[in-house]
Amino acid sequence: MNMKTQIITILLSFLFIGSLSAQQTPAPKQTKDYSIVGATVHIGNGTVVENGLVVFSNGKITYAGKANPSAQKGEIINATGKHVYPGFIAADSSLGLAEIDAVRATRDFDEVGGFLPHIRTIIAYNAESRVIETMRPNGVFIAQVTPRGGTISGTSSVVQLDAWNWEDAVLKLDDGLHINWPSNFSRGRWWLGEDPALKPNKNYSKSVQNIKTYFEDAKKYLSGNRTPKNIPFEALQGTVNGKQKVFIHISGEKAIVDAIKTFNELEVKNLVLVRAHGAIKVADLIKKNNIPIIINRAHRLPNSEDEDYDLPYRTAKLLTDKGILVGLGMEGQMERMNTRNLPFYAGTFAAYGLGKEEALQLITSNNAKILGIDDKVGTLEAGKDATLFISKGDALDMRTNIISDAFIQGRKISLETHQTKLWKRYANKYKNQ
């Protein structure tokens, strides 16, 4: 075999291996009508309809409510004894921006620099990520693709999780700017011999002032003749005029108070607090300013020694009772892989005081409202996208959330992943022994 033939053989081998490991082909556009009959329909806004009917055509829901034979059309899906839910929405996730945490070349969620409002995650989004396909068997069909790092990380976008590329995936382009608010406490760098104990951050006030000055400079630029052109400042246009949301990743009640005060002074609206540990202590201020919160997963330790051990589990209940709009985000360790467990994190909040349908709202209508996509998804209502699924049991329960049929914008999607293939393979191996 000559060298040319060897090279061709090797290239073909790589192409073959790549085809085996690639994500399955996205589902084709809906061409026939569907009627799901007999199921318990969870609308997503707190309403539950027993023996319900959901009808959708051309990617849109045309009917969702009580059984109505005259509204049925197209292919009938008998879902008696099953449950229908809107597709779940993962806020504050870096899905599609990294594949293998241990391989730097696959990570593309953090750019070099501190103030990067012009960085857009959507053009880095990998629609063929094998991590993404593992979301769908649990009902997670939509995600906010969020940047990390720096003081101003950049701009997120909202995508649906069955697409050929980022252009096909987009539900809402450049939905919001993400800011990492400085902490008023810091730890010493132990690897440099500094005391690792928690202590007041002596640079906190300076860091806050830097954010304020940056926005003031941007507003001056945007209201002037804009020469020479400043691309980062140009990217803040939507934030300054109130058309784009500002997601403030923050912890601590003092920091939350300072952030609200700072952005009120800057006359920057549409704020969303993300993570917001300690928010319950300043809940009245947050409610007064009509600011929603995207909270962290419940499965974590309290943030300080004087907090109740189960406070992370009760946070959703406490904030909801204060009248604050609460959604559920995924920021944290192994966030991309763990995003598939989004409904079960919501289920944990349900086990600690929040009603089951209220917990469902954290990842359906509430997240949709916070991300500004509630006109398209989040609830099962006529006119909205037919992004939904049928489960044999409670979708917030890991044991019973077994999905039989799933649709994104009316397209019947595959629930097969490399994980389900391995599960079936080894299940058969041991069954035959």
Coordinates of C-alpha atoms in Angstrom, one line a residue:
M1 CA 0.0 0.0 0.0
N2 CA 1.6 3.3 -1.1
M3 CA 1.6 6.4 1.1
K4 CA -1.3 8.1 -0.8
T5 CA -3.5 5.1 -0.3
Q6 CA -2.6 4.9 3.4
I7 CA -3.5 8.6 3.9
I8 CA -6.9 8.1 2.2
T9 CA -7.6 5.0 4.2
I10 CA -6.8 6.8 7.5
L11 CA -9.0 9.8 6.5
L12 CA -11.9 7.5 5.6
S13 CA -11.5 5.7 8.9
F14 CA -11.8 9.0 10.9
L15 CA -14.9 9.9 8.9
F16 CA -16.5 6.5 9.7
I17 CA -15.7 6.8 13.4
G18 CA -17.0 10.4 13.4
S19 CA -20.3 9.2 11.9
L20 CA -20.6 6.6 14.6
S21 CA -20.1 9.1 17.4
A22 CA -22.1 12.0 16.0
Q23 CA -25.4 13.1 17.4
Q24 CA -28.5 11.6 15.6
T25 CA -30.0 13.5 12.7
P26 CA -32.5 16.3 13.8
A27 CA -36.1 15.5 13.3
P28 CA -37.8 16.7 10.1
K29 CA -40.5 19.4 10.1
Q30 CA -43.9 18.4 11.3
T31 CA -46.1 17.3 8.4
K32 CA -49.1 15.7 10.1
D33 CA -51.3 16.7 12.9
Y34 CA -51.2 15.0 16.3
S35 CA -53.8 14.6 19.1
I36 CA -52.7 13.4 22.5
V37 CA -55.8 12.0 24.3
G38 CA -56.6 10.7 27.7
A39 CA -53.5 12.0 29.5
T40 CA -53.1 14.1 32.6
V41 CA -52.1 17.4 31.1
H42 CA -49.7 19.6 33.2
I43 CA -50.2 23.0 31.5
G44 CA -47.0 24.5 33.2
N45 CA -48.7 27.5 34.9
G46 CA -50.0 25.5 37.9
T47 CA -53.1 24.1 36.1
V48 CA -53.6 20.3 35.8
V49 CA -56.2 18.9 33.4
E50 CA -57.3 15.3 34.0
N51 CA -58.4 13.3 30.9
G52 CA -57.1 16.1 28.8
L53 CA -56.4 16.7 25.1
V54 CA -53.5 18.3 23.4
V55 CA -53.6 18.9 19.6
F56 CA -50.8 20.4 17.5
S57 CA -50.3 21.2 13.9
N58 CA -47.5 22.8 11.8
G59 CA -45.3 23.0 15.0
K60 CA -47.9 24.9 17.0
I61 CA -50.4 23.9 19.7
T62 CA -54.0 24.4 18.5
Y63 CA -55.8 23.0 21.5
A64 CA -54.9 22.1 25.1
G65 CA -57.5 21.4 27.7
K66 CA -60.3 19.0 28.6
A67 CA -61.2 16.2 26.4
N68 CA -63.0 17.5 23.3
P69 CA -63.6 14.9 20.5
S70 CA -64.6 17.7 18.0
A71 CA -61.1 19.3 18.5
Q72 CA -59.2 16.0 17.7
K73 CA -57.5 15.7 14.4
G74 CA -54.6 13.8 12.7
E75 CA -52.8 10.9 14.3
I76 CA -54.3 9.9 17.7
I77 CA -51.8 9.2 20.5
N78 CA -53.5 7.3 23.3
A79 CA -51.9 8.5 26.5
T80 CA -54.4 7.2 29.0
G81 CA -52.7 6.9 32.4
K82 CA -49.8 9.0 31.3
H83 CA -48.8 12.6 31.7
V84 CA -48.1 15.4 29.2
Y85 CA -45.7 18.2 30.1
P86 CA -44.2 21.3 28.3
G87 CA -40.6 20.8 27.4
F88 CA -38.3 21.8 30.3
I89 CA -36.2 24.9 30.1
A90 CA -32.7 25.0 31.6
A91 CA -31.6 28.6 32.5
D92 CA -28.0 29.6 33.1
S93 CA -26.3 26.6 31.5
S94 CA -23.2 26.3 29.3
L95 CA -24.6 23.5 27.3
G96 CA -22.9 23.2 23.9
L97 CA -19.9 25.3 24.9
A98 CA -17.8 22.4 26.2
E99 CA -17.7 18.7 25.6
I100 CA -15.1 17.2 27.9
D101 CA -14.1 19.2 31.0
A102 CA -10.6 17.6 31.2
V103 CA -9.8 18.6 27.6
R104 CA -9.1 22.3 27.3
A105 CA -9.6 22.3 23.5
T106 CA -13.3 21.4 23.9
R107 CA -14.1 24.2 26.3
D108 CA -15.3 27.5 24.8
F109 CA -17.3 29.3 27.5
D110 CA -14.8 31.7 28.9
E111 CA -12.8 34.3 26.9
V112 CA -9.7 36.2 28.1
G113 CA -10.5 39.6 29.6
G114 CA -12.6 41.2 32.2
F115 CA -15.1 43.4 30.4
L116 CA -16.4 41.5 27.4
P117 CA -20.0 42.6 26.6
H118 CA -19.4 41.9 22.9
I119 CA -18.7 38.2 23.3
R120 CA -21.7 36.1 22.1
T121 CA -22.1 32.5 23.1
I122 CA -24.3 31.6 20.2
I123 CA -21.6 31.5 17.5
A124 CA -19.6 29.0 19.7
Y125 CA -22.7 26.8 20.4
N126 CA -22.1 23.2 19.2
A127 CA -25.5 21.8 18.2
E128 CA -23.9 18.4 17.7
S129 CA -22.6 18.0 21.2
R130 CA -23.1 14.5 22.5
V131 CA -23.8 16.0 25.9
I132 CA -26.9 17.8 24.5
E133 CA -28.6 14.7 23.2
T134 CA -28.6 13.3 26.8
M135 CA -30.9 16.1 27.9
R136 CA -33.9 14.9 25.8
P137 CA -34.7 11.6 27.5
N138 CA -35.5 13.6 30.7
G139 CA -37.6 16.2 29.0
V140 CA -35.0 19.1 28.9
F141 CA -35.6 20.6 25.4
I142 CA -34.5 24.2 25.8
A143 CA -31.5 25.9 27.3
Q144 CA -30.0 29.3 27.9
V145 CA -26.4 29.1 26.6
T146 CA -24.5 31.3 29.1
P147 CA -20.9 32.6 29.1
R148 CA -18.6 32.3 32.1
G149 CA -15.7 34.2 33.5
G150 CA -14.6 37.8 33.8
T151 CA -16.6 40.7 35.2
I152 CA -18.8 41.1 32.1
S153 CA -18.8 37.6 30.6
G154 CA -20.8 38.4 27.4
T155 CA -24.2 37.7 26.0
S156 CA -26.3 34.5 26.2
S157 CA -28.9 33.1 23.7
V158 CA -31.7 30.6 24.2
V159 CA -31.8 27.5 22.0
Q160 CA -33.9 24.4 21.4
L161 CA -32.0 21.1 21.7
D162 CA -32.6 19.4 18.3
A163 CA -30.9 21.3 15.5
W164 CA -28.4 21.0 12.7
N165 CA -26.5 24.1 13.7
W166 CA -26.8 27.2 15.9
E167 CA -28.8 29.1 13.3
D168 CA -31.5 26.4 13.4
A169 CA -31.3 26.1 17.2
V170 CA -32.0 29.7 18.2
L171 CA -35.2 30.5 20.0
K172 CA -34.1 33.9 21.3
L173 CA -30.9 35.6 20.0
D174 CA -28.7 37.5 22.5
D175 CA -31.3 37.4 25.2
G176 CA -29.2 39.0 28.0
L177 CA -25.9 40.3 29.2
H178 CA -24.1 38.4 32.1
I179 CA -22.2 40.2 34.9
N180 CA -20.3 38.5 37.7
W181 CA -20.7 40.9 40.6
P182 CA -17.7 41.0 42.9
S183 CA -17.8 39.3 46.3
N184 CA -17.5 41.4 49.4
F185 CA -15.5 38.5 50.9
S186 CA -12.4 36.7 49.6
R187 CA -10.0 33.9 50.4
G188 CA -6.2 34.1 50.3
R189 CA -4.3 32.2 47.6
W190 CA -3.0 29.3 49.7
W191 CA -0.6 28.3 46.9
L192 CA 1.1 31.6 47.3
G193 CA 1.3 31.2 51.1
E194 CA -1.6 33.5 51.8
D195 CA -4.2 32.9 54.6
P196 CA -7.0 30.8 52.9
A197 CA -9.6 31.9 55.6
L198 CA -12.6 34.0 54.5
K199 CA -12.1 37.7 55.0
P200 CA -13.5 41.0 53.8
N201 CA -12.5 41.8 50.2
K202 CA -10.5 45.0 50.4
N203 CA -10.9 45.5 46.6
Y204 CA -14.7 45.2 46.7
S205 CA -15.6 48.9 46.5
K206 CA -13.1 49.5 43.8
S207 CA -14.5 46.6 41.7
V208 CA -18.0 47.9 42.1
Q209 CA -16.9 51.3 41.0
N210 CA -15.2 49.8 38.0
I211 CA -18.5 48.3 36.8
K212 CA -20.4 51.6 37.4
T213 CA -17.7 53.6 35.5
Y214 CA -17.7 51.2 32.6
F215 CA -21.5 51.6 32.2
E216 CA -21.3 55.4 32.5
D217 CA -18.6 55.5 29.9
A218 CA -20.7 53.3 27.6
K219 CA -23.8 55.5 28.0
K220 CA -21.7 58.6 27.1
Y221 CA -20.4 56.9 24.1
L222 CA -23.8 55.6 22.9
S223 CA -25.3 59.0 23.3
G224 CA -22.5 60.7 21.4
N225 CA -21.1 60.5 17.9
R226 CA -19.6 57.0 18.5
T227 CA -16.2 57.8 17.1
P228 CA -13.9 56.0 17.1
K229 CA -16.1 52.9 17.1
N230 CA -16.0 51.0 20.3
I231 CA -17.3 47.5 19.8
P232 CA -17.7 46.5 23.5
F233 CA -19.7 49.7 24.1
E234 CA -21.8 49.1 21.0
A235 CA -22.7 45.7 22.4
L236 CA -24.3 47.4 25.5
Q237 CA -26.9 49.3 23.4
G238 CA -29.7 46.8 24.2
T239 CA -28.8 46.9 27.9
V240 CA -28.8 50.6 28.1
N241 CA -32.1 51.1 26.3
G242 CA -33.8 48.4 28.4
K243 CA -34.4 45.9 25.5
Q244 CA -31.9 43.3 26.8
K245 CA -31.9 41.7 30.2
V246 CA -29.0 42.0 32.6
F247 CA -28.2 38.7 34.5
I248 CA -26.2 39.5 37.6
H249 CA -24.4 36.5 39.0
I250 CA -24.2 37.4 42.7
S251 CA -24.0 36.2 46.3
G252 CA -24.5 37.8 49.7
E253 CA -27.1 40.3 50.9
K254 CA -24.8 43.3 50.9
A255 CA -23.7 42.6 47.3
I256 CA -27.4 42.2 46.2
V257 CA -28.3 45.6 47.8
D258 CA -25.3 47.3 46.2
A259 CA -26.0 45.8 42.8
I260 CA -29.7 47.0 42.9
K261 CA -28.6 50.4 44.1
T262 CA -25.9 50.7 41.4
F263 CA -28.1 49.8 38.5
N264 CA -31.0 52.0 39.7
E265 CA -28.5 54.9 39.7
L266 CA -27.4 53.9 36.2
E267 CA -31.1 53.6 35.1
V268 CA -30.4 50.1 33.7
K269 CA -33.6 48.0 33.8
N270 CA -34.6 44.4 33.3
L271 CA -32.4 43.0 36.0
V272 CA -32.3 39.3 36.9
L273 CA -30.4 38.0 39.9
V274 CA -28.6 34.7 39.3
R275 CA -27.6 32.4 42.2
A276 CA -28.4 35.1 44.7
H277 CA -27.4 33.3 47.9
G278 CA -28.7 35.4 50.8
A279 CA -31.6 36.8 48.8
I280 CA -34.1 35.7 51.4
K281 CA -32.7 38.3 53.8
V282 CA -33.3 41.2 51.4
A283 CA -36.4 39.7 49.7
D284 CA -38.5 42.8 50.3
L285 CA -36.1 45.0 48.4
I286 CA -35.9 42.5 45.5
K287 CA -39.7 42.3 45.4
K288 CA -40.0 46.1 45.5
N289 CA -37.8 46.4 42.4
N290 CA -39.7 43.5 40.7
I291 CA -36.5 41.5 40.1
P292 CA -36.8 37.8 39.3
I293 CA -34.2 35.3 40.6
I294 CA -32.6 32.2 38.9
I295 CA -31.6 30.1 41.9
N296 CA -29.0 27.3 42.0
R297 CA -29.6 23.6 42.3
A298 CA -30.8 22.5 45.7
H299 CA -28.2 19.7 46.1
R300 CA -25.5 21.8 47.8
L301 CA -24.2 22.8 51.2
P302 CA -25.4 26.0 53.0
N303 CA -23.2 29.0 52.3
S304 CA -22.3 29.8 55.8
E305 CA -22.1 28.2 59.2
D306 CA -25.1 29.9 60.7
E307 CA -27.5 28.8 57.9
D308 CA -29.9 26.0 58.4
Y309 CA -28.6 22.7 56.9
D310 CA -31.7 22.4 54.7
L311 CA -31.9 26.1 53.6
P312 CA -30.7 25.3 50.0
Y313 CA -33.7 22.9 49.7
R314 CA -36.2 25.4 51.0
T315 CA -35.0 28.5 49.1
A316 CA -37.5 28.2 46.2
K317 CA -40.4 28.0 48.7
L318 CA -39.2 30.9 50.8
L319 CA -38.6 33.2 47.8
T320 CA -41.9 32.2 46.1
D321 CA -43.8 33.0 49.3
K322 CA -42.3 36.5 49.2
G323 CA -43.9 37.0 45.7
I324 CA -40.7 36.8 43.8
L325 CA -40.6 35.1 40.4
V326 CA -38.2 32.2 40.7
G327 CA -36.6 30.1 38.1
L328 CA -34.0 27.3 38.3
G329 CA -30.5 27.5 36.8
M330 CA -27.6 25.0 36.4
E331 CA -24.4 27.0 37.1
G332 CA -21.9 24.9 39.1
Q333 CA -19.8 21.8 39.1
M334 CA -20.4 19.5 36.1
E335 CA -23.2 21.8 35.0
R336 CA -23.5 20.6 31.4
M337 CA -23.7 16.9 32.3
N338 CA -26.0 17.6 35.3
T339 CA -28.4 19.7 33.3
R340 CA -30.2 16.5 32.3
N341 CA -31.2 16.2 36.0
L342 CA -33.0 19.6 35.9
P343 CA -36.5 18.1 36.6
F344 CA -35.2 16.1 39.5
Y345 CA -33.7 19.2 41.1
A346 CA -37.1 20.8 40.8
G347 CA -38.5 17.7 42.4
T348 CA -36.3 18.3 45.4
F349 CA -37.8 21.7 45.9
A350 CA -41.2 20.1 45.7
A351 CA -40.2 17.8 48.5
Y352 CA -39.3 20.8 50.7
G353 CA -42.5 22.8 50.8
L354 CA -43.0 23.9 47.2
G355 CA -46.1 22.4 45.6
K356 CA -45.5 19.9 42.8
E357 CA -47.0 22.2 40.1
E358 CA -45.2 25.2 41.6
A359 CA -41.9 23.3 41.3
L360 CA -42.8 22.4 37.8
Q361 CA -43.2 26.1 37.0
L362 CA -39.6 26.7 38.0
I363 CA -38.4 25.0 34.8
T364 CA -41.4 25.8 32.6
S365 CA -43.4 29.0 32.8
N366 CA -41.2 30.8 35.3
N367 CA -38.0 30.2 33.3
A368 CA -39.8 31.1 30.1
K369 CA -40.9 34.5 31.6
I370 CA -37.4 35.2 33.0
L371 CA -35.7 34.4 29.7
G372 CA -38.3 36.3 27.7
I373 CA -39.6 33.4 25.7
D374 CA -43.0 32.9 27.3
D375 CA -44.7 33.9 24.1
K376 CA -43.4 30.7 22.5
V377 CA -42.8 28.1 25.2
G378 CA -43.2 27.3 28.9
T379 CA -46.9 26.3 28.9
L380 CA -49.2 24.2 26.9
E381 CA -51.4 26.8 25.3
A382 CA -52.9 27.4 21.9
G383 CA -50.5 29.3 19.7
K384 CA -47.3 28.3 21.4
D385 CA -44.7 25.9 20.1
A386 CA -45.6 22.3 20.3
T387 CA -42.5 21.6 22.5
L388 CA -43.7 18.9 24.8
F389 CA -43.5 15.3 25.9
I390 CA -45.4 12.3 27.2
S391 CA -44.2 10.6 30.4
K392 CA -45.4 7.4 31.9
G393 CA -45.2 9.0 35.4
D394 CA -44.2 12.0 37.4
A395 CA -41.7 14.0 35.4
L396 CA -40.1 15.4 38.5
D397 CA -39.4 11.9 39.9
M398 CA -36.3 10.1 38.6
R399 CA -37.9 6.7 39.1
T400 CA -41.1 7.4 37.1
N401 CA -40.1 9.9 34.4
I402 CA -40.0 7.5 31.5
I403 CA -40.7 9.4 28.3
S404 CA -42.5 7.6 25.5
D405 CA -43.0 10.4 23.0
A406 CA -41.3 13.8 22.6
F407 CA -41.8 16.8 20.3
I408 CA -39.8 20.0 19.7
Q409 CA -41.8 22.5 17.6
G410 CA -44.0 19.7 16.6
R411 CA -41.2 17.6 15.3
K412 CA -41.1 14.1 16.7
I413 CA -37.6 13.8 18.1
S414 CA -35.5 10.8 18.9
L415 CA -34.8 9.9 22.5
E416 CA -31.9 7.7 21.6
T417 CA -28.5 8.7 22.9
H418 CA -25.1 7.0 23.3
Q419 CA -26.0 6.5 26.9
T420 CA -29.3 4.7 26.1
K421 CA -27.4 2.6 23.5
L422 CA -24.9 1.5 26.1
W423 CA -27.7 0.8 28.6
K424 CA -29.5 -1.5 26.2
R425 CA -26.3 -3.2 25.1
Y426 CA -25.2 -4.2 28.7
A427 CA -28.8 -4.9 29.8
N428 CA -28.9 -7.5 27.1
K429 CA -25.5 -8.9 28.0
Y430 CA -26.4 -9.6 31.6
K431 CA -29.9 -10.7 30.7
N432 CA -28.4 -13.5 28.5
Q433 CA -26.1 -14.8 31.2

